[in-house]
PDB file of C-alpha atoms and ligand atoms in Angstrom:
ATOM      1  CA  MET A1487     -20.420   6.042  -7.059  1.00 77.00           C
ATOM      2  CA  ASN A1488     -18.313   8.198  -9.549  1.00 87.00           C
ATOM      3  CA  ASP A1489     -20.547  11.080  -8.363  1.00 93.00           C
ATOM      4  CA  GLU A1490     -18.769  11.079  -4.885  1.00 95.00           C
ATOM      5  CA  ILE A1491     -15.692  11.682  -6.125  1.00 97.00           C
ATOM      6  CA  GLU A1492     -14.627  15.568  -5.743  1.00 96.00           C
ATOM      7  CA  SER A1493     -11.639  14.754  -8.479  1.00 97.00           C
ATOM      8  CA  VAL A1494      -9.398  12.255 -10.132  1.00 98.00           C
ATOM      9  CA  LEU A1495      -5.776  12.525  -8.766  1.00 98.00           C
ATOM     10  CA  ILE A1496      -4.140   9.675 -10.921  1.00 98.00           C
ATOM     11  CA  THR A1497      -5.805   8.476 -13.819  1.00 98.00           C
ATOM     12  CA  LYS A1498      -5.840   4.574 -15.014  1.00 98.00           C
ATOM     13  CA  GLU A1499      -3.083   4.808 -17.563  1.00 98.00           C
ATOM     14  CA  GLU A1500      -1.029   7.193 -15.046  1.00 98.00           C
ATOM     15  CA  LEU A1501      -1.133   4.269 -12.551  1.00 98.00           C
ATOM     16  CA  SER A1502      -0.235   1.613 -15.259  1.00 98.00           C
ATOM     17  CA  GLU A1503       2.485   3.865 -16.295  1.00 98.00           C
ATOM     18  CA  ARG A1504       4.136   4.098 -12.809  1.00 98.00           C
ATOM     19  CA  ILE A1505       3.629   0.837 -12.049  1.00 98.00           C
ATOM     20  CA  THR A1506       5.475  -0.545 -15.181  1.00 98.00           C
ATOM     21  CA  GLN A1507       8.314   1.497 -13.810  1.00 98.00           C
ATOM     22  CA  LEU A1508       8.332   0.086 -10.252  1.00 98.00           C
ATOM     23  CA  GLY A1509       8.002  -3.501 -11.481  1.00 98.00           C
ATOM     24  CA  GLN A1510      10.934  -2.797 -13.648  1.00 98.00           C
ATOM     25  CA  GLN A1511      13.033  -0.961 -10.952  1.00 98.00           C
ATOM     26  CA  ILE A1512      12.350  -4.168  -8.603  1.00 98.00           C
ATOM     27  CA  TYR A1513      13.621  -6.362 -11.157  1.00 98.00           C
ATOM     28  CA  ASP A1514      16.661  -4.537 -11.458  1.00 98.00           C
ATOM     29  CA  ASP A1515      17.291  -4.225  -7.732  1.00 98.00           C
ATOM     30  CA  TYR A1516      16.649  -8.309  -7.012  1.00 98.00           C
ATOM     31  CA  ILE A1517      18.277  -9.374 -10.349  1.00 95.00           C
ATOM     32  CA  ASP A1518      20.145 -12.272  -8.487  1.00 94.00           C
ATOM     33  CA  GLU A1519      17.915 -12.636  -5.604  1.00 97.00           C
ATOM     34  CA  PRO A1520      14.619 -14.496  -5.046  1.00 98.00           C
ATOM     35  CA  ILE A1521      11.543 -12.333  -4.032  1.00 98.00           C
ATOM     36  CA  PHE A1522       8.844 -12.465  -1.661  1.00 98.00           C
ATOM     37  CA  ALA A1523       6.119 -10.175  -1.940  1.00 98.00           C
ATOM     38  CA  LEU A1524       3.953  -9.371   0.684  1.00 98.00           C
ATOM     39  CA  CYS A1525       0.593  -8.009   0.279  1.00 97.00           C
ATOM     40  CA  ILE A1526      -1.151  -5.689   2.809  1.00 96.00           C
ATOM     41  CA  LEU A1527      -5.315  -6.525   2.512  1.00 95.00           C
ATOM     42  CA  ARG A1528      -7.144  -5.562   1.759  1.00 96.00           C
ATOM     43  CA  GLY A1529      -6.161  -1.893   0.327  1.00 97.00           C
ATOM     44  CA  SER A1530      -3.072  -3.025  -1.479  1.00 98.00           C
ATOM     45  CA  PHE A1531      -4.788  -6.212  -3.339  1.00 98.00           C
ATOM     46  CA  MET A1532      -5.191  -4.179  -7.031  1.00 98.00           C
ATOM     47  CA  PHE A1533      -1.986  -2.492  -6.732  1.00 99.00           C
ATOM     48  CA  PHE A1534      -0.549  -5.949  -5.697  1.00 98.00           C
ATOM     49  CA  ALA A1535      -1.848  -7.774  -8.675  1.00 98.00           C
ATOM     50  CA  ASP A1536      -0.777  -5.417 -11.496  1.00 98.00           C
ATOM     51  CA  LEU A1537       2.694  -4.679  -9.801  1.00 98.00           C
ATOM     52  CA  VAL A1538       3.626  -8.358  -9.874  1.00 98.00           C
ATOM     53  CA  ARG A1539       2.771  -8.977 -12.956  1.00 98.00           C
ATOM     54  CA  ASN A1540       5.241  -5.995 -13.845  1.00 98.00           C
ATOM     55  CA  ILE A1541       8.400  -7.907 -12.147  1.00 98.00           C
ATOM     56  CA  GLY A1542       9.633  -9.785 -15.141  1.00 97.00           C
ATOM     57  CA  LYS A1543      11.079 -12.774 -12.897  1.00 97.00           C
ATOM     58  CA  PRO A1544       9.469 -15.592 -10.489  1.00 96.00           C
ATOM     59  CA  VAL A1545       7.891 -13.887  -7.357  1.00 98.00           C
ATOM     60  CA  GLU A1546       6.657 -15.417  -4.425  1.00 98.00           C
ATOM     61  CA  VAL A1547       3.372 -14.271  -2.922  1.00 97.00           C
ATOM     62  CA  ALA A1548       1.649 -13.948   0.455  1.00 96.00           C
ATOM     63  CA  PHE A1549      -1.068 -12.223   1.960  1.00 95.00           C
ATOM     64  CA  LEU A1550      -1.537 -10.439   5.206  1.00 94.00           C
ATOM     65  CA  HIS A1551      -4.655  -8.607   6.889  1.00 91.00           C
ATOM     66  CA  ALA A1552      -3.854  -5.366   8.817  1.00 87.00           C
ATOM     67  CA  ALA A1553      -5.820  -2.807   9.844  1.00 79.00           C
ATOM     68  CA  SER A1554      -5.694   0.672  11.183  1.00 75.00           C
ATOM     69  CA  TYR A1555      -8.198   1.531  13.319  1.00 66.00           C
ATOM     70  CA  PHE A1556      -9.964   4.548  11.847  1.00 66.00           C
ATOM     71  CA  GLU A1557     -12.290   7.112  13.145  1.00 65.00           C
ATOM     72  CA  GLY A1558     -13.825   8.722  10.032  1.00 67.00           C
ATOM     73  CA  THR A1559     -10.873   9.183   8.296  1.00 71.00           C
ATOM     74  CA  GLU A1560      -8.276   9.874  11.156  1.00 68.00           C
ATOM     75  CA  SER A1561      -6.318   6.452  11.866  1.00 70.00           C
ATOM     76  CA  SER A1562      -6.535   6.345  15.688  1.00 66.00           C
ATOM     77  CA  GLY A1563      -2.940   4.632  15.881  1.00 65.00           C
ATOM     78  CA  HIS A1564      -4.422   1.452  16.669  1.00 73.00           C
ATOM     79  CA  VAL A1565      -2.880  -1.106  14.719  1.00 76.00           C
ATOM     80  CA  GLU A1566      -3.586  -4.958  14.327  1.00 78.00           C
ATOM     81  CA  ILE A1567      -1.902  -7.500  12.372  1.00 77.00           C
ATOM     82  CA  ASP A1568      -3.298 -11.120  11.464  1.00 76.00           C
ATOM     83  CA  LYS A1569       0.224 -12.586  12.188  1.00 67.00           C
ATOM     84  CA  HIS A1570      -0.207 -15.716  11.047  1.00 67.00           C
ATOM     85  CA  MET A1571       1.326 -18.121   8.340  1.00 71.00           C
ATOM     86  CA  VAL A1572       3.503 -15.916   6.803  1.00 87.00           C
ATOM     87  CA  ASP A1573       6.845 -17.362   6.856  1.00 92.00           C
ATOM     88  CA  VAL A1574       9.569 -14.874   6.129  1.00 96.00           C
ATOM     89  CA  SER A1575      12.978 -16.569   7.228  1.00 96.00           C
ATOM     90  CA  GLY A1576      15.661 -16.145   4.805  1.00 97.00           C
ATOM     91  CA  LYS A1577      13.519 -14.440   2.602  1.00 98.00           C
ATOM     92  CA  ASN A1578      13.853 -10.897   0.802  1.00 98.00           C
ATOM     93  CA  LEU A1579      10.583  -9.415   2.026  1.00 98.00           C
ATOM     94  CA  ILE A1580       9.247  -6.730   0.168  1.00 98.00           C
ATOM     95  CA  ILE A1581       5.890  -5.552   1.671  1.00 98.00           C
ATOM     96  CA  ILE A1582       3.513  -3.977  -0.757  1.00 98.00           C
ATOM     97  CA  GLU A1583       1.218  -1.051   0.812  1.00 98.00           C
ATOM     98  CA  ASP A1584      -1.354   1.152  -0.624  1.00 98.00           C
ATOM     99  CA  ILE A1585      -0.804   4.400   1.395  1.00 97.00           C
ATOM    100  CA  ILE A1586       1.419   5.306   4.144  1.00 96.00           C
ATOM    101  CA  ASP A1587      -0.263   7.903   6.087  1.00 95.00           C
ATOM    102  CA  SER A1588       1.087   8.491   9.998  1.00 94.00           C
ATOM    103  CA  GLY A1589       3.677   5.584   9.183  1.00 95.00           C
ATOM    104  CA  ARG A1590       2.281   3.675  12.027  1.00 93.00           C
ATOM    105  CA  THR A1591       1.220   0.405  10.493  1.00 92.00           C
ATOM    106  CA  LEU A1592       4.476   0.116   8.421  1.00 94.00           C
ATOM    107  CA  ALA A1593       6.108   0.715  11.827  1.00 94.00           C
ATOM    108  CA  ALA A1594       4.431  -2.112  13.510  1.00 92.00           C
ATOM    109  CA  LEU A1595       4.851  -4.486  10.292  1.00 93.00           C
ATOM    110  CA  ILE A1596       8.437  -3.780   9.954  1.00 95.00           C
ATOM    111  CA  GLU A1597       9.039  -4.583  13.928  1.00 93.00           C
ATOM    112  CA  HIS A1598       7.008  -7.661  13.717  1.00 91.00           C
ATOM    113  CA  PHE A1599       8.799  -9.109  10.558  1.00 94.00           C
ATOM    114  CA  LYS A1600      12.404  -8.305  11.773  1.00 94.00           C
ATOM    115  CA  GLU A1601      12.367 -10.432  14.683  1.00 94.00           C
ATOM    116  CA  LEU A1602      11.125 -13.153  12.211  1.00 94.00           C
ATOM    117  CA  ASN A1603      14.539 -13.121  10.298  1.00 96.00           C
ATOM    118  CA  PRO A1604      14.281 -12.274   6.838  1.00 98.00           C
ATOM    119  CA  ASN A1605      17.555 -11.924   4.713  1.00 98.00           C
ATOM    120  CA  SER A1606      16.112  -8.515   3.674  1.00 98.00           C
ATOM    121  CA  ILE A1607      13.397  -6.102   4.164  1.00 98.00           C
ATOM    122  CA  LYS A1608      12.187  -3.434   1.608  1.00 98.00           C
ATOM    123  CA  VAL A1609       8.815  -1.565   1.675  1.00 98.00           C
ATOM    124  CA  CYS A1610       7.038  -0.449  -1.651  1.00 98.00           C
ATOM    125  CA  THR A1611       3.814   1.740  -1.420  1.00 98.00           C
ATOM    126  CA  LEU A1612       1.579   3.253  -4.157  1.00 98.00           C
ATOM    127  CA  LEU A1613       0.884   6.171  -2.176  1.00 98.00           C
ATOM    128  CA  ASP A1614       2.552   8.337   0.473  1.00 98.00           C
ATOM    129  CA  LYS A1615       1.602  11.083   2.216  1.00 97.00           C
ATOM    130  CA  PRO A1616       4.754  12.552   3.765  1.00 95.00           C
ATOM    131  CA  GLU A1617       3.004  15.384   5.467  1.00 95.00           C
ATOM    132  CA  ARG A1618       1.148  13.287   7.499  1.00 94.00           C
ATOM    133  CA  ARG A1619       4.213  11.049   8.956  1.00 95.00           C
ATOM    134  CA  VAL A1620       4.373  10.751  12.698  1.00 95.00           C
ATOM    135  CA  VAL A1621       6.845   7.544  12.569  1.00 94.00           C
ATOM    136  CA  PRO A1622       9.734   8.049  10.271  1.00 94.00           C
ATOM    137  CA  ILE A1623      10.098   5.020   7.762  1.00 94.00           C
ATOM    138  CA  ASP A1624      12.553   4.285   5.309  1.00 95.00           C
ATOM    139  CA  VAL A1625      10.676   3.449   1.998  1.00 97.00           C
ATOM    140  CA  ASP A1626      12.338   1.688  -0.711  1.00 98.00           C
ATOM    141  CA  TYR A1627       9.723   2.094  -3.468  1.00 98.00           C
ATOM    142  CA  VAL A1628       6.969   4.938  -3.874  1.00 98.00           C
ATOM    143  CA  GLY A1629       4.737   5.026  -6.540  1.00 98.00           C
ATOM    144  CA  PHE A1630       3.405   8.766  -6.179  1.00 98.00           C
ATOM    145  CA  GLU A1631       3.167  11.291  -3.163  1.00 98.00           C
ATOM    146  CA  VAL A1632      -0.338  12.706  -2.794  1.00 98.00           C
ATOM    147  CA  PRO A1633      -1.316  15.719  -0.524  1.00 96.00           C
ATOM    148  CA  ASP A1634      -2.948  15.313   2.690  1.00 95.00           C
ATOM    149  CA  GLU A1635      -6.276  14.490   1.364  1.00 94.00           C
ATOM    150  CA  PHE A1636      -8.623  11.550   1.570  1.00 95.00           C
ATOM    151  CA  VAL A1637      -8.283   9.161  -1.191  1.00 97.00           C
ATOM    152  CA  VAL A1638     -10.302   6.435  -2.523  1.00 97.00           C
ATOM    153  CA  GLY A1639     -10.028   4.086  -5.638  1.00 98.00           C
ATOM    154  CA  TYR A1640      -7.751   1.290  -7.062  1.00 98.00           C
ATOM    155  CA  GLY A1641      -8.137  -0.780  -3.764  1.00 98.00           C
ATOM    156  CA  LEU A1642      -8.679   2.212  -1.073  1.00 97.00           C
ATOM    157  CA  ASP A1643     -11.996   2.361   0.601  1.00 96.00           C
ATOM    158  CA  TYR A1644     -13.832   4.707   2.610  1.00 95.00           C
ATOM    159  CA  ASP A1645     -16.285   2.430   4.856  1.00 93.00           C
ATOM    160  CA  GLN A1646     -15.513  -0.517   2.367  1.00 94.00           C
ATOM    161  CA  LYS A1647     -16.810   1.754  -0.575  1.00 96.00           C
ATOM    162  CA  TYR A1648     -14.640   2.892  -3.435  1.00 97.00           C
ATOM    163  CA  ARG A1649     -12.290   0.230  -3.908  1.00 98.00           C
ATOM    164  CA  ASN A1650     -13.345  -0.922  -7.297  1.00 98.00           C
ATOM    165  CA  LEU A1651     -12.837   2.175  -8.942  1.00 98.00           C
ATOM    166  CA  PRO A1652      -9.807   1.998 -11.725  1.00 98.00           C
ATOM    167  CA  PHE A1653      -8.172   5.355 -10.585  1.00 98.00           C
ATOM    168  CA  ILE A1654      -7.111   7.032  -7.352  1.00 98.00           C
ATOM    169  CA  GLY A1655      -9.799  10.146  -6.502  1.00 98.00           C
ATOM    170  CA  ILE A1656     -10.535  12.742  -3.819  1.00 97.00           C
ATOM    171  CA  LEU A1657     -13.631  11.727  -2.036  1.00 95.00           C
ATOM    172  CA  LYS A1658     -15.859  14.683  -1.627  1.00 95.00           C
ATOM    173  CA  ARG A1659     -15.714  16.069   2.143  1.00 93.00           C
ATOM    174  CA  GLU A1660     -19.638  16.012   2.253  1.00 94.00           C
ATOM    175  CA  ILE A1661     -19.437  12.102   2.161  1.00 92.00           C
ATOM    176  CA  TYR A1662     -17.272  11.737   5.356  1.00 87.00           C
ATOM    177  CA  SER A1663     -18.116  14.935   7.451  1.00 83.00           C
TER     178      SER A1663
HETATM  179  P1  5GP B 885      -0.857   5.267   8.713  1.00 74.74           P
HETATM  180  O1  5GP B 885      -0.917   4.192   9.405  1.00 74.74           O
HETATM  181  O2  5GP B 885       0.018   5.163   7.894  1.00 74.74           O
HETATM  182  O3  5GP B 885      -1.264   6.148   9.487  1.00 74.74           O
HETATM  183  O4  5GP B 885      -2.148   4.488   8.026  1.00 74.74           O
HETATM  184  C1  5GP B 885      -1.799   3.542   6.928  1.00 74.74           C
HETATM  185  C2  5GP B 885      -3.410   3.018   6.297  1.00 74.74           C
HETATM  186  O5  5GP B 885      -4.439   3.741   6.517  1.00 74.74           O
HETATM  187  C3  5GP B 885      -3.536   2.678   5.088  1.00 74.74           C
HETATM  188  O6  5GP B 885      -2.993   1.410   4.815  1.00 74.74           O
HETATM  189  C4  5GP B 885      -4.805   2.877   4.722  1.00 74.74           C
HETATM  190  O7  5GP B 885      -5.476   1.775   5.046  1.00 74.74           O
HETATM  191  C5  5GP B 885      -5.340   4.032   5.786  1.00 74.74           C
HETATM  192  N1  5GP B 885      -4.987   5.122   5.073  1.00 74.74           N
HETATM  193  C6  5GP B 885      -4.339   6.227   5.070  1.00 74.74           C
HETATM  194  N2  5GP B 885      -4.884   7.347   4.595  1.00 74.74           N
HETATM  195  C7  5GP B 885      -5.897   6.954   3.792  1.00 74.74           C
HETATM  196  C8  5GP B 885      -6.537   7.671   2.654  1.00 74.74           C
HETATM  197  O8  5GP B 885      -6.204   8.781   2.334  1.00 74.74           O
HETATM  198  N3  5GP B 885      -7.399   6.715   1.910  1.00 74.74           N
HETATM  199  C9  5GP B 885      -7.769   5.389   2.234  1.00 74.74           C
HETATM  200  N4  5GP B 885      -8.680   4.696   1.720  1.00 74.74           N
HETATM  201  N5  5GP B 885      -7.063   5.460   3.364  1.00 74.74           N
HETATM  202  C10 5GP B 885      -6.191   5.833   4.045  1.00 74.74           C
HETATM  203 MG1   MG B 886      -3.707  -0.363   4.491  1.00 74.74          MG
END
């Protein structure tokens, strides 16, 4: 698996250090407020599990499946959200994402959840590719800005592979071209 990775972009240690900081920042921002953290599956599962462990107060957790349909490594713009069973009314929702690329997935999620009357909505993403943005998004917490490369690992896949790598790496182009 590792020989299909061009280079390591963010090491395990860098991830851990940054996620500790993000957890502290969220703790400070919600000092007197309950938190409802929503994990967007599947890509965010590893980040989510590490992040909530670094928020030093009770956090309600929920999970939701969202898929942006891909042609190879390009998002088609079609976003499907599995909307059942997440009751956010009156909650301080923090949407936890793996990566923001065009912004279409998050725009669809935010539009959906706004209608369900949460007390507040914030967005936390591990990775952000600002150069690729098509839909503007207000992002409250960003782990790392990354260049316009297709990245895998630490939850992120290509064709359902590489999610269990402990680091973020750039996939060799020959794998997907
Ligand atoms: P957006 O809707 O912002 O274009 O795309 C967001 C989704 O596309 C992410 O949640 C992720 O699933 C996928 N995605 C975007 N860029 C990458 C990337 O570099 N690597 C991987 N593995 N997935 C990506
Ligand atoms: Mg995703």
